[in-house]
XYZ file of C-alpha atoms in Angstrom:
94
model
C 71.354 86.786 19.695
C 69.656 84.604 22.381
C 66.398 83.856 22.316
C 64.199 84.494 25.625
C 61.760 82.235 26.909
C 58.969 84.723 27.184
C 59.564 85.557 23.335
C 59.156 81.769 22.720
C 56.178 81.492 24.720
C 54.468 84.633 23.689
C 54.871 83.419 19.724
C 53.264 79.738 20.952
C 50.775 81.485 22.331
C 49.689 83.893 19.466
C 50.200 80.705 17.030
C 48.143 78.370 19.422
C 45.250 81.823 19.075
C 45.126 82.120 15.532
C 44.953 78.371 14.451
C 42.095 78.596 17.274
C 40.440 81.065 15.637
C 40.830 79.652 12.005
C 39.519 76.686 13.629
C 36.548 78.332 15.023
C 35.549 80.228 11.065
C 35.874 76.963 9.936
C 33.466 75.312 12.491
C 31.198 78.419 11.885
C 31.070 78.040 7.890
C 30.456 74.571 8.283
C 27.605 75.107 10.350
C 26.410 77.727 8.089
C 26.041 74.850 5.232
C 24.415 72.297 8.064
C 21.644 74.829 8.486
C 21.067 76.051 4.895
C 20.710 71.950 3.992
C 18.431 71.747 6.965
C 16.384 74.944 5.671
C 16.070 73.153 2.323
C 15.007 69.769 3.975
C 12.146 71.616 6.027
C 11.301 73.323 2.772
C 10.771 70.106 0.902
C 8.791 68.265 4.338
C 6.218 71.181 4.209
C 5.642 70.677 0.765
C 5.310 67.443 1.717
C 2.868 67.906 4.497
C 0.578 70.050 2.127
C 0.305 67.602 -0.127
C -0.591 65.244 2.457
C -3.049 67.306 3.852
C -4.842 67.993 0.896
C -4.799 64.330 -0.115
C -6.605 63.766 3.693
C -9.064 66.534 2.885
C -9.856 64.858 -0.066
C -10.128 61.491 1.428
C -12.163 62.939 4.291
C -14.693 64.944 2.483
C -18.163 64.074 2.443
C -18.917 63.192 -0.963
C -15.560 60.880 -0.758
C -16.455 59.479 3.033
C -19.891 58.592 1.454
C -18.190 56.468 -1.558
C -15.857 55.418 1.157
C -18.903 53.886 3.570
C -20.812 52.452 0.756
C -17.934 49.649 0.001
C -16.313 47.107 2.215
C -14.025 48.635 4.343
C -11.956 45.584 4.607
C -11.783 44.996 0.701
C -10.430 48.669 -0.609
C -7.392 51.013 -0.156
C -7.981 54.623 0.391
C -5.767 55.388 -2.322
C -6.907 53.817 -4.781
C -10.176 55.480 -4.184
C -8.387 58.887 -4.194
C -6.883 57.935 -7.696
C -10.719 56.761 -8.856
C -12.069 59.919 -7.764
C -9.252 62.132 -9.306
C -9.405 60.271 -12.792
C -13.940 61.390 -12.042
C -12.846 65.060 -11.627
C -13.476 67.068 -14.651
C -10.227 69.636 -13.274
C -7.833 66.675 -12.480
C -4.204 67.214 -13.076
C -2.927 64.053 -15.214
């Protein structure tokens, strides 16, 4: 039986479409994973950025701004003020 060459091309070309298209689910599921890890990562910087905005509201309030203005500015690190006032608080988490 002899082989035509429109049976040979027609099998190259429905071999070359489905490693194309296992190419593209692959592509896709690895994507998927790329943008669950990204969800996560944006999870964890918003916690992140809540915790840094409370930590600014407490550095900014006005009983702290007041303890903050009655030292040296040039001699103190607002941190370690934040950790002073938070070991003050009767409700602080240690």
């Amino acid at each position: 039986m002899k082989i035509k060459w429109i049976d040979v091309t027609l099998l190259t070309v429905s071999m070359g479409a489905a490693l194309f298209a296992a190419y593209m689910r692959i592509q896709c599921t690895l994507v998927g994973y790329q943008i669950g890890d990204l969800k996560d990562q944006e999870s964890r910087l918003m916690d992140e950025r809540s915790s840094l905005k409370m930590t600014l509201a407490k550095l900014t309030s006005k009983q702290n701004l007041t303890i903050l203005a009655s030292k040296d500015p040039m001699h103190h690190d607002p941190f370690e003020v934040l950790a002073a006032i938070e070991s003050q608080e009767p409700n602080s988490r240690n």
